[in-house]
Short mmCIF file of C-alpha atoms in Angstrom, two decimals:
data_model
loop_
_atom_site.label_atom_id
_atom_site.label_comp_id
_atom_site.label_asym_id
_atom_site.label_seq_id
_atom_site.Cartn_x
_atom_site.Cartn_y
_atom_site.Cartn_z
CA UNK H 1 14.39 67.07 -18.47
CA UNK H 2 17.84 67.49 -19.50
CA UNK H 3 20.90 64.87 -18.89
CA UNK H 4 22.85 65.45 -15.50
CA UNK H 5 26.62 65.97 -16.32
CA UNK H 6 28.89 63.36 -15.06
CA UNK H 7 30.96 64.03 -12.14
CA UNK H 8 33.67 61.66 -13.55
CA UNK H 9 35.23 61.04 -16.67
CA UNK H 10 33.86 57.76 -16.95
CA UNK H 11 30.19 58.75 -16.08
CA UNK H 12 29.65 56.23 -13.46
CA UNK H 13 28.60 58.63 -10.18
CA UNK H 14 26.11 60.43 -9.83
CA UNK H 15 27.81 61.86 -6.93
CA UNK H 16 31.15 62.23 -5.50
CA UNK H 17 31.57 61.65 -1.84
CA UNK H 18 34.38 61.37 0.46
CA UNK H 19 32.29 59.76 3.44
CA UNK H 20 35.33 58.50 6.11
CA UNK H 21 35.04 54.66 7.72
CA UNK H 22 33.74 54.58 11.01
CA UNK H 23 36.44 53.05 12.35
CA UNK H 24 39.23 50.51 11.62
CA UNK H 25 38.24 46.93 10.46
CA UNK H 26 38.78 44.17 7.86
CA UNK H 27 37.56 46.34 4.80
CA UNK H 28 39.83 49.22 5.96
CA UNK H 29 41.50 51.06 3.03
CA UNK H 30 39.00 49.81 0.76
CA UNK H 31 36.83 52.39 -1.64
CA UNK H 32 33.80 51.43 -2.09
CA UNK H 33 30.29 53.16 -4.64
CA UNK H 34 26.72 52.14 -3.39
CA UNK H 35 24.08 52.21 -6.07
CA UNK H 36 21.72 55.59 -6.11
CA UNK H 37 18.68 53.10 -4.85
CA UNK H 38 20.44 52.70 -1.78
CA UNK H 39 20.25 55.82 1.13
CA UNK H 40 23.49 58.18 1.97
CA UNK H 41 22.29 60.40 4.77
CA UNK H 42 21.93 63.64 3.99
CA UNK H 43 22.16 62.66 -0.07
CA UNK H 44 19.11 62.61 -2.40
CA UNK H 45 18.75 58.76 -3.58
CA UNK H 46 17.55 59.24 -6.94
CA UNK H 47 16.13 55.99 -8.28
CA UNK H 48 17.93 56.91 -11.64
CA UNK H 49 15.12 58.74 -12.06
CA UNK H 50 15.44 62.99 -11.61
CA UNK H 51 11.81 62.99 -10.94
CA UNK H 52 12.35 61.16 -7.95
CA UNK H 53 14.96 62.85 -6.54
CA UNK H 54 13.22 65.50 -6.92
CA UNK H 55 10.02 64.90 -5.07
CA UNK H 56 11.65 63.07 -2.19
CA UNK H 57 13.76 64.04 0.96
CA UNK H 58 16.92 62.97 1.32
CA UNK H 59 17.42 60.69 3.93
CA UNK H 60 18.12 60.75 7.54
CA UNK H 61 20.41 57.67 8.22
CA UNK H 62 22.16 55.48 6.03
CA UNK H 63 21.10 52.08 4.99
CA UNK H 64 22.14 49.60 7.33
CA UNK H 65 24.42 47.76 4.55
CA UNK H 66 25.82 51.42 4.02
CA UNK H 67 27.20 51.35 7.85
CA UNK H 68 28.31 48.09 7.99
CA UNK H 69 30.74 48.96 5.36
CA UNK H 70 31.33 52.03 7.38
CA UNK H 71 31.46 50.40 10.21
CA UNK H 72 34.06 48.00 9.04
CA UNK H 73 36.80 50.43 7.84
CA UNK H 74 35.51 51.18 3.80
CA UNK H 75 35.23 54.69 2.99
CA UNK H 76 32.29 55.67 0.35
CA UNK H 77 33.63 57.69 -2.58
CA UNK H 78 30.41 58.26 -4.57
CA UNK H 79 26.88 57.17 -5.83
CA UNK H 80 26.74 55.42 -8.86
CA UNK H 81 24.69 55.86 -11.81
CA UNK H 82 21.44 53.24 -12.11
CA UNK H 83 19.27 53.15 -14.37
CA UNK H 84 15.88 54.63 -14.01
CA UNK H 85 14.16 53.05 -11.48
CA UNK H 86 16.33 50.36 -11.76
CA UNK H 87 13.58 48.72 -13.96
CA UNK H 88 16.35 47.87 -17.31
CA UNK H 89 19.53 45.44 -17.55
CA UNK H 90 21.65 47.45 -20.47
CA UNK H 91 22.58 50.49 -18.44
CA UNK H 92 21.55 53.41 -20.71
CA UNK H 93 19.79 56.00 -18.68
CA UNK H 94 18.52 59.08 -20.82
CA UNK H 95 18.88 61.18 -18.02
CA UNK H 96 22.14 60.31 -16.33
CA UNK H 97 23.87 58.91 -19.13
CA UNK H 98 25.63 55.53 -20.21
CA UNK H 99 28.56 54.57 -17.55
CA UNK H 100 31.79 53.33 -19.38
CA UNK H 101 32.44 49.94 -19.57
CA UNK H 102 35.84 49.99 -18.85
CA UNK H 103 36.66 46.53 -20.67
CA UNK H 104 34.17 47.39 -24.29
CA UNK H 105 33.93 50.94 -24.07
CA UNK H 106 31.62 50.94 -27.27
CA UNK H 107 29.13 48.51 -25.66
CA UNK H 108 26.89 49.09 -22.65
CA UNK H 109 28.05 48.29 -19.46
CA UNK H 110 24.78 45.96 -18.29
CA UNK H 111 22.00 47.12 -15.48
CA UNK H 112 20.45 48.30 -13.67
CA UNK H 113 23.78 48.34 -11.53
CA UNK H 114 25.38 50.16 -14.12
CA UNK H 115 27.26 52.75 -12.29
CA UNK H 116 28.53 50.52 -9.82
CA UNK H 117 30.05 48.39 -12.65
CA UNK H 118 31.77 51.16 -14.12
CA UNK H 119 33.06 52.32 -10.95
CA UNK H 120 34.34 49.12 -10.23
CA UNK H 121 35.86 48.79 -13.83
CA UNK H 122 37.44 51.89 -14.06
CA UNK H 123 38.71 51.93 -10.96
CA UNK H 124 37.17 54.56 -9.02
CA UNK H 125 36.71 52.22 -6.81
CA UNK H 126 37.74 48.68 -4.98
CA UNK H 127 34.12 47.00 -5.06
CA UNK H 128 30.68 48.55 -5.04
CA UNK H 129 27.05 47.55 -3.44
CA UNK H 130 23.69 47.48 -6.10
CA UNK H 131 20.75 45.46 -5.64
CA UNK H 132 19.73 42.54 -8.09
CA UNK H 133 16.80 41.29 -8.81
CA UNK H 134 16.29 40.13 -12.67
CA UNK H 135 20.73 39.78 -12.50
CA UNK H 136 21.29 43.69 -12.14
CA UNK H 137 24.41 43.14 -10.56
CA UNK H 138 25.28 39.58 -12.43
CA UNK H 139 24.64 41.16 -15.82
CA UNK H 140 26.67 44.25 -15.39
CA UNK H 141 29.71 41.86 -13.63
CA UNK H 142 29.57 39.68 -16.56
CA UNK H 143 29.52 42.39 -19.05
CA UNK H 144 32.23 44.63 -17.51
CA UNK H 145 34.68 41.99 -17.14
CA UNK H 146 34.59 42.27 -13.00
CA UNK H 147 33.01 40.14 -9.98
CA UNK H 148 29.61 40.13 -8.93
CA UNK H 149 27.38 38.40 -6.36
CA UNK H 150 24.07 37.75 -6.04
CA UNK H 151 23.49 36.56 -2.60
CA UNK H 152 20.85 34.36 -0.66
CA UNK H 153 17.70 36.34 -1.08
CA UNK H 154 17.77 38.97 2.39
CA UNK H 155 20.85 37.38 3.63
CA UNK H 156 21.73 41.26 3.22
CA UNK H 157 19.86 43.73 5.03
CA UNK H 158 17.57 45.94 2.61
CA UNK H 159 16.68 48.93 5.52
CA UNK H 160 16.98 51.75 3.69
CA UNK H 161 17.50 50.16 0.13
CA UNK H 162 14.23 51.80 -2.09
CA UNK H 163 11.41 48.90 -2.59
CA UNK H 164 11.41 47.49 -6.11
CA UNK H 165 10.41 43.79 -6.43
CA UNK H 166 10.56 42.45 -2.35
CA UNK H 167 9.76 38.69 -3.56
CA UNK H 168 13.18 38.56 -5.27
CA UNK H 169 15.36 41.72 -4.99
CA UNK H 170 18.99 41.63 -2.73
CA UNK H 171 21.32 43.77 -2.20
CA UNK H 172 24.60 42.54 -3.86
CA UNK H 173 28.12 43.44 -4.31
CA UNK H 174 30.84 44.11 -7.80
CA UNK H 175 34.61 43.49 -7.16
CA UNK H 176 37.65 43.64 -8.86
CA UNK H 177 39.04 40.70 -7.29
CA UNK H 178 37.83 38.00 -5.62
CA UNK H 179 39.53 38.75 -2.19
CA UNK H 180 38.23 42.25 -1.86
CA UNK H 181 34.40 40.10 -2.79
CA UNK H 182 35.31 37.99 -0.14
CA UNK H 183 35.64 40.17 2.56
CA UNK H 184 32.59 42.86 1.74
CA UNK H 185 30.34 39.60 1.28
CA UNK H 186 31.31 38.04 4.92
CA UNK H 187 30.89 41.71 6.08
CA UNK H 188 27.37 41.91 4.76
CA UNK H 189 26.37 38.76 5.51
CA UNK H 190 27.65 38.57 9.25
CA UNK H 191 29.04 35.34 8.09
CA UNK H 192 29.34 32.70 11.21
CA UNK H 193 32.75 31.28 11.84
CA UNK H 194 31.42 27.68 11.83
CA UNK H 195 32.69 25.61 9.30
CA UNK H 196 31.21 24.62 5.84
CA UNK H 197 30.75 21.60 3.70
CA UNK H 198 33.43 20.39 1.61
CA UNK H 199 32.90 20.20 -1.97
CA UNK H 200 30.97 17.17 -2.93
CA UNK H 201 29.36 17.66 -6.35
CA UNK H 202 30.26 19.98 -9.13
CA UNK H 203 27.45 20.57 -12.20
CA UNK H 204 27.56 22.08 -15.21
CA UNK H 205 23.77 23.15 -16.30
CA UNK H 206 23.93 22.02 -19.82
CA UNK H 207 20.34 24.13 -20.90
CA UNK H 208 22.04 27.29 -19.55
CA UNK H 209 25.15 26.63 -21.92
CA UNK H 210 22.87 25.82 -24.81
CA UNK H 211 21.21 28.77 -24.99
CA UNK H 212 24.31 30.44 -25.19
CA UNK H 213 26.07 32.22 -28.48
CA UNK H 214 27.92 29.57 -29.68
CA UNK H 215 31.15 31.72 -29.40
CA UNK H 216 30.20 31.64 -25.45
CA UNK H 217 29.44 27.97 -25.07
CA UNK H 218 32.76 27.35 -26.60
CA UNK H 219 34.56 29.33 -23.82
CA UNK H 220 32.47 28.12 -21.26
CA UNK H 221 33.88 23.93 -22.07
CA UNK H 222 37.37 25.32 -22.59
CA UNK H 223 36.64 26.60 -18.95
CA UNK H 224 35.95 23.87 -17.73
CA UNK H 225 38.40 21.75 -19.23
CA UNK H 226 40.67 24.24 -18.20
CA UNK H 227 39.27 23.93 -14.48
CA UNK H 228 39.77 19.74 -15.10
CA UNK H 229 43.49 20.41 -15.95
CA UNK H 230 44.18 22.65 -12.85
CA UNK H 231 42.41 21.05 -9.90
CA UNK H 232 40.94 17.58 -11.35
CA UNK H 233 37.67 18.63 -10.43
CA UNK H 234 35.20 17.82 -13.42
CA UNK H 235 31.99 19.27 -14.31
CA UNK H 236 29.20 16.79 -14.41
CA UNK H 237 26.37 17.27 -16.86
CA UNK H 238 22.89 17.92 -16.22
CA UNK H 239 19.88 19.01 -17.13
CA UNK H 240 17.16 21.36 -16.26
CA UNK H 241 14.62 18.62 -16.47
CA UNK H 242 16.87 16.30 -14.59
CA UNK H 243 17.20 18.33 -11.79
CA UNK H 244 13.90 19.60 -11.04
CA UNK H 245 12.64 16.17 -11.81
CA UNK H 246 9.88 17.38 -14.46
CA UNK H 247 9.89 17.38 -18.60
CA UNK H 248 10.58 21.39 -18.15
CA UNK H 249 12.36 23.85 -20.07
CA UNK H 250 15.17 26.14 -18.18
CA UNK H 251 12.97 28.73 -19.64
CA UNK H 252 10.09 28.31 -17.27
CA UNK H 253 11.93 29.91 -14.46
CA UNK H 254 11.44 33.37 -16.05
CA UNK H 255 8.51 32.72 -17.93
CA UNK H 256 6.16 30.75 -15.94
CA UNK H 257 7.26 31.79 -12.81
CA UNK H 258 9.53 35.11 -11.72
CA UNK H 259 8.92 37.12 -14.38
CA UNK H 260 4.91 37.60 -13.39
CA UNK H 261 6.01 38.10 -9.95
CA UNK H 262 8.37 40.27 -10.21
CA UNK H 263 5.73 42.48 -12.75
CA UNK H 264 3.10 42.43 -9.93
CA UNK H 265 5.25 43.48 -7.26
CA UNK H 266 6.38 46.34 -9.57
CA UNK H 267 2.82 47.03 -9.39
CA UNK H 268 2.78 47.72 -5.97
CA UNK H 269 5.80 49.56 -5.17
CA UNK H 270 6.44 51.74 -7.68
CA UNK H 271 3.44 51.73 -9.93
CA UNK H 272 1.60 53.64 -7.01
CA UNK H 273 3.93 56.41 -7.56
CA UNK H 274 4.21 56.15 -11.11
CA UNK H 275 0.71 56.32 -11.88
CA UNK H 276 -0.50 58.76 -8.78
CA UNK H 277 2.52 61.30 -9.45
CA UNK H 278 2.54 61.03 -13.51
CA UNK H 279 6.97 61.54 -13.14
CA UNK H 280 8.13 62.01 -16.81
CA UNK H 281 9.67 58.55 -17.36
CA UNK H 282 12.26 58.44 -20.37
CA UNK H 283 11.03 56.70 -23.59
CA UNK H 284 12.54 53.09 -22.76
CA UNK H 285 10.80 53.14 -19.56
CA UNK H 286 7.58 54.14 -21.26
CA UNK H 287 7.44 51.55 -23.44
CA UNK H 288 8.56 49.06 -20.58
CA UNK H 289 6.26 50.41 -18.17
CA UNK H 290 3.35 50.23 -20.93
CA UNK H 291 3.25 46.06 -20.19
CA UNK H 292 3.50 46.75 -16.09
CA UNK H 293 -0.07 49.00 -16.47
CA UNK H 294 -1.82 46.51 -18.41
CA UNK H 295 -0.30 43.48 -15.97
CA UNK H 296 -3.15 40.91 -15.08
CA UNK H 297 -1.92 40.57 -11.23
CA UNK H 298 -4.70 38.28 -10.60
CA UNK H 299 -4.81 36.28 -13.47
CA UNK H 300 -0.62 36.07 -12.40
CA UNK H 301 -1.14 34.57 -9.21
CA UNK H 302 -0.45 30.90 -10.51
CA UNK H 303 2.65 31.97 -11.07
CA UNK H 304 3.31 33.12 -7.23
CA UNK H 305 2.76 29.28 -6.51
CA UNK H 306 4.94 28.12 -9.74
CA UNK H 307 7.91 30.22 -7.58
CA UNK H 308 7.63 28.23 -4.67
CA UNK H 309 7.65 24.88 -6.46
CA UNK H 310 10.42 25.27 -8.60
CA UNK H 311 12.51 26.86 -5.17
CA UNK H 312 11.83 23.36 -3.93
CA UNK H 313 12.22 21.75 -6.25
CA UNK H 314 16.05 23.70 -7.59
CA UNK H 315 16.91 23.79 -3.56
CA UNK H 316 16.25 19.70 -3.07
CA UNK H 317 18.83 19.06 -5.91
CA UNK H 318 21.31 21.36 -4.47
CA UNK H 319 22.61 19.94 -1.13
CA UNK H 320 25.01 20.88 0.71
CA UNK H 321 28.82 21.01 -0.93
CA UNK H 322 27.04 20.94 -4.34
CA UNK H 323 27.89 23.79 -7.19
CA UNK H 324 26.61 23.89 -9.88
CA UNK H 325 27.73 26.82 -13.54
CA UNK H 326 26.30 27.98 -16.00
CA UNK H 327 27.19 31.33 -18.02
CA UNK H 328 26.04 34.42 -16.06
CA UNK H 329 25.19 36.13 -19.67
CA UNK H 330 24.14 34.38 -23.13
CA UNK H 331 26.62 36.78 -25.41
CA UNK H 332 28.86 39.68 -25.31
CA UNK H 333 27.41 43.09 -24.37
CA UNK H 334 25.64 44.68 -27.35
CA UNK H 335 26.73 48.05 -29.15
CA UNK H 336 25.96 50.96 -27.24
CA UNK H 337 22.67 52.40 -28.68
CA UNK H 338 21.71 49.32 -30.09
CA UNK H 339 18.71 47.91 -28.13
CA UNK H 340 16.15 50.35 -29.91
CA UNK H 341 13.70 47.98 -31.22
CA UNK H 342 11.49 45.06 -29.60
CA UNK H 343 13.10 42.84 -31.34
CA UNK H 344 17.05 43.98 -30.23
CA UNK H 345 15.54 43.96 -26.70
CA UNK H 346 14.16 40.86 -26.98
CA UNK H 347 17.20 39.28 -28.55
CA UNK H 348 19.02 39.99 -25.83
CA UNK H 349 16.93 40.29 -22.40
CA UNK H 350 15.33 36.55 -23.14
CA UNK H 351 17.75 34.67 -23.31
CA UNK H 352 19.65 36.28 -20.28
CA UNK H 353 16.72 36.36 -18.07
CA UNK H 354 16.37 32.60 -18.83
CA UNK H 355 19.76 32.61 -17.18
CA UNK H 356 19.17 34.59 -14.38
CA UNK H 357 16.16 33.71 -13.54
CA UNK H 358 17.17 30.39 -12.20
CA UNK H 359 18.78 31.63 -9.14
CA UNK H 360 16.56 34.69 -8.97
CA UNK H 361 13.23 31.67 -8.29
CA UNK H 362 15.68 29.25 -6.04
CA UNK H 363 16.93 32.49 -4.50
CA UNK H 364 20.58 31.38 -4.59
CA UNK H 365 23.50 32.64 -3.61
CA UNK H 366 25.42 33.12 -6.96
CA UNK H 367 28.62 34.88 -8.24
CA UNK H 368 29.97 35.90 -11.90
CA UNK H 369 32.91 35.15 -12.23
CA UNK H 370 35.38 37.38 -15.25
CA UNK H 371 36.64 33.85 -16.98
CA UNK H 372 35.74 34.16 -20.40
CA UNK H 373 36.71 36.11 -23.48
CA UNK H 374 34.90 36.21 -26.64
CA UNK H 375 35.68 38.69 -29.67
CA UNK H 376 37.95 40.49 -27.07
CA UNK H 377 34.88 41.42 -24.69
CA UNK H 378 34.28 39.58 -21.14
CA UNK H 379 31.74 37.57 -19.99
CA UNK H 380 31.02 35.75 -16.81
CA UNK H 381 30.59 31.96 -15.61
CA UNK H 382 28.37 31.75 -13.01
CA UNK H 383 28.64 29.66 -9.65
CA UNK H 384 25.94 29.10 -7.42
CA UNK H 385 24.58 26.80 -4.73
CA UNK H 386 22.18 26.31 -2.42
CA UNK H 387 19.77 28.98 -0.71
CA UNK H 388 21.65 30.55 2.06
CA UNK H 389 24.52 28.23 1.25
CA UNK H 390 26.67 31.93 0.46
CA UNK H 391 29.68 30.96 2.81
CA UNK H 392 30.13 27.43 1.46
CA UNK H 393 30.28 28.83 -2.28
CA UNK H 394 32.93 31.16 -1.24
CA UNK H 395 34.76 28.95 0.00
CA UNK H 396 34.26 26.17 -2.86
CA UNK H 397 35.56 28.92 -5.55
CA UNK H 398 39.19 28.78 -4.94
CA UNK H 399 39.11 25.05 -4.55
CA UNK H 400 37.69 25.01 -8.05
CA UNK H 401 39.36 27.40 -9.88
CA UNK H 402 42.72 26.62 -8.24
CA UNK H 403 44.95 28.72 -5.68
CA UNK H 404 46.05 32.09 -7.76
CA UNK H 405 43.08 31.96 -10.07
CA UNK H 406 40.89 33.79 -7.84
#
């Protein structure tokens, strides 16, 4: 198979579209990308994959997410790049290309929501809907200098978003600013109009700092200091341990826990096709795909009740008007071309799946937020609270980082 040719300059769509708003709302004169795992009628959905846009149909309706947007004034201007079968979180696809990050254009942009970074970034458009499951719409926010959020697992609906991992994938949205977040989120989420919590608690998760570059962890405290200055709101301390109430490492939320489930479930969605259709699958999704064949579902099944224990456990210690940060990635994004070897790959995706992870098993609402700078390249702090807490957090982030900062 040969690599599609970009229908931008900046390689983040897949396809240009001009589809108008429905009618006249509160997103109205907004431009928005959805990822190419998410339906456009009439429009192949590719799965960053060519073999399955090829062997598929293209859709009949939209996904309901797509015509909510729609529905509330946005007009869709393209489908962005993901990568293939959104199974990856650096955004190279051999068959579509690498998007551009707009902020370290010799670095990869992050994944699988690649695209709809880069569409975002380079301003092709105003925000842009992927899905996240492992933090493939965190990672690429954090890495592309814009904001992303990771909301209450199917707070959003997924009709019409392709199956990938159904035990912890959500549709989630990439913003340049946090107002134009804002509004697409409470869209999405058919927020009520009730009122939320104040802000009672704010944490800083120390293990998630520590495992940090030290380059990062330094810009996360002069955050937070910064944050202290501004608003007098200060960042209490804990730890993993502490807050789950167990002599555990941050670590066992991937390990232990979501990254078995999420393997099984990849089983079962799209290893049926994979292994009954034999699709050529590009040579990082080979070797990927080599661990997902030889999975031990059964022997993974502790695992399934490790999930629901540590959601209990991470939702008990985050009550209402509590928030608690941590950075969204462990480093910088690495050199384009760079993760080659298992031991680049695992340099990188280990530590920032240990991140990740933690709202991805407590199935919080989360969002990355472009503070930081290191070496000249972005990367996020993360904010997240409580499971289905999403319209309390949006409201807590302009208390915390001040009026203006958002």
């Amino acid at each position: 198979m040969t690599q599609n040719p970009a229908p931008d300059p900046y390689g983040a769509l897949v396809e240009r579209l001009d589809l108008p708003a429905l009618k006249a709302g509160p997103l109205s004169g907004m431009r928005f990308t959805a990822k190419d795992n998410i339906d456009i009628a009439g429009h192949r959905t590719g799965y960053g994959s060519p073999a399955w846009r090829d062997t598929h149909p293209a859709p009949v309706h939209n996904a309901l997410c797509v015509d909510q947007l729609l529905a509330a004034g946005a007009r869709c201007v393209g489908k962005a790049v993901a990568d293939e079968l959104t199974y990856s979180l650096d955004g190279e696809n051999q068959f579509f290309g690498t998007p551009r990050n707009a902020r370290a254009p010799d670095r990869i942009p992050g994944g699988s929501s690649s695209g709809s970074a880069a569409s975002v970034g380079n301003g092709l458009a105003d925000f842009s809907i992927g899905t996240d499951s492992g933090g493939s719409v965190r990672v690429p926010a954090s890495l592309c200098g814009i904001w992303g959020m990771r909301p209450s697992l199917h707070r959003i609906s997924e009709a019409g978003v392709l199956p990938f991992m159904p035990g912890v994938s959500t549709v989630g949205i990439l913003a340049s600013e946090f107002g134009q977040l804002d509004a697409v989120a409470r869209v999405l989420l058919r927020s009520p109009t009730k009122p939320v919590a104040p802000l009672r608690r704010f944490l800083v998760l120390t293990d998630g700092v520590e495992i940090a570059d030290q380059a990062v962890q330094v810009q996360v405290y002069a955050a937070l200091d910064a944050i202290s200055r501004r608003t007098g709101i200060q960042a209490e301390p804990i730890r993993f341990a502490q807050l789950v109430g167990e002599d555990i490492p941050l670590s066992d939320c991937n390990l232990r826990a979501l990254r078995d489930l999420q393997t099984a479930e990849f089983q079962s969605t799209l290893g049926n096709w994979v292994e009954t259709a034999r699709p050529g699958l590009g040579a990082a999704l080979s070797m990927a795909y080599g661990n997902v064949r030889d999975f031990d579902r059964i022997g993974a099944l502790d695992s399934l009740t490790r999930c629901e224990w540590l959601f209990d456990r991470i939702n008990a210690a985050l009550p209402e008007g509590t928030v608690i940060c941590f950075p969204t990635t462990p480093c910088i994004a690495p050199l384009k071309g760079s993760l080659t070897t298992l031991d680049a790959v695992t340099a990188f995706y280990t530590p920032t799946m240990t991140l990740t992870a933690f709202s991805g098993v407590a199935r919080l609402p989360e969002i990355s937020v472009p503070l930081l700078t290191v070496q000249g390249c972005p990367v996020g702090l993360s904010f997240a609270a409580g499971h289905y807490q999403d319209e309390f957090l949006l409201a807590a982030l302009p208390e915390i980082l001040a009026p203006g900062r958002c």
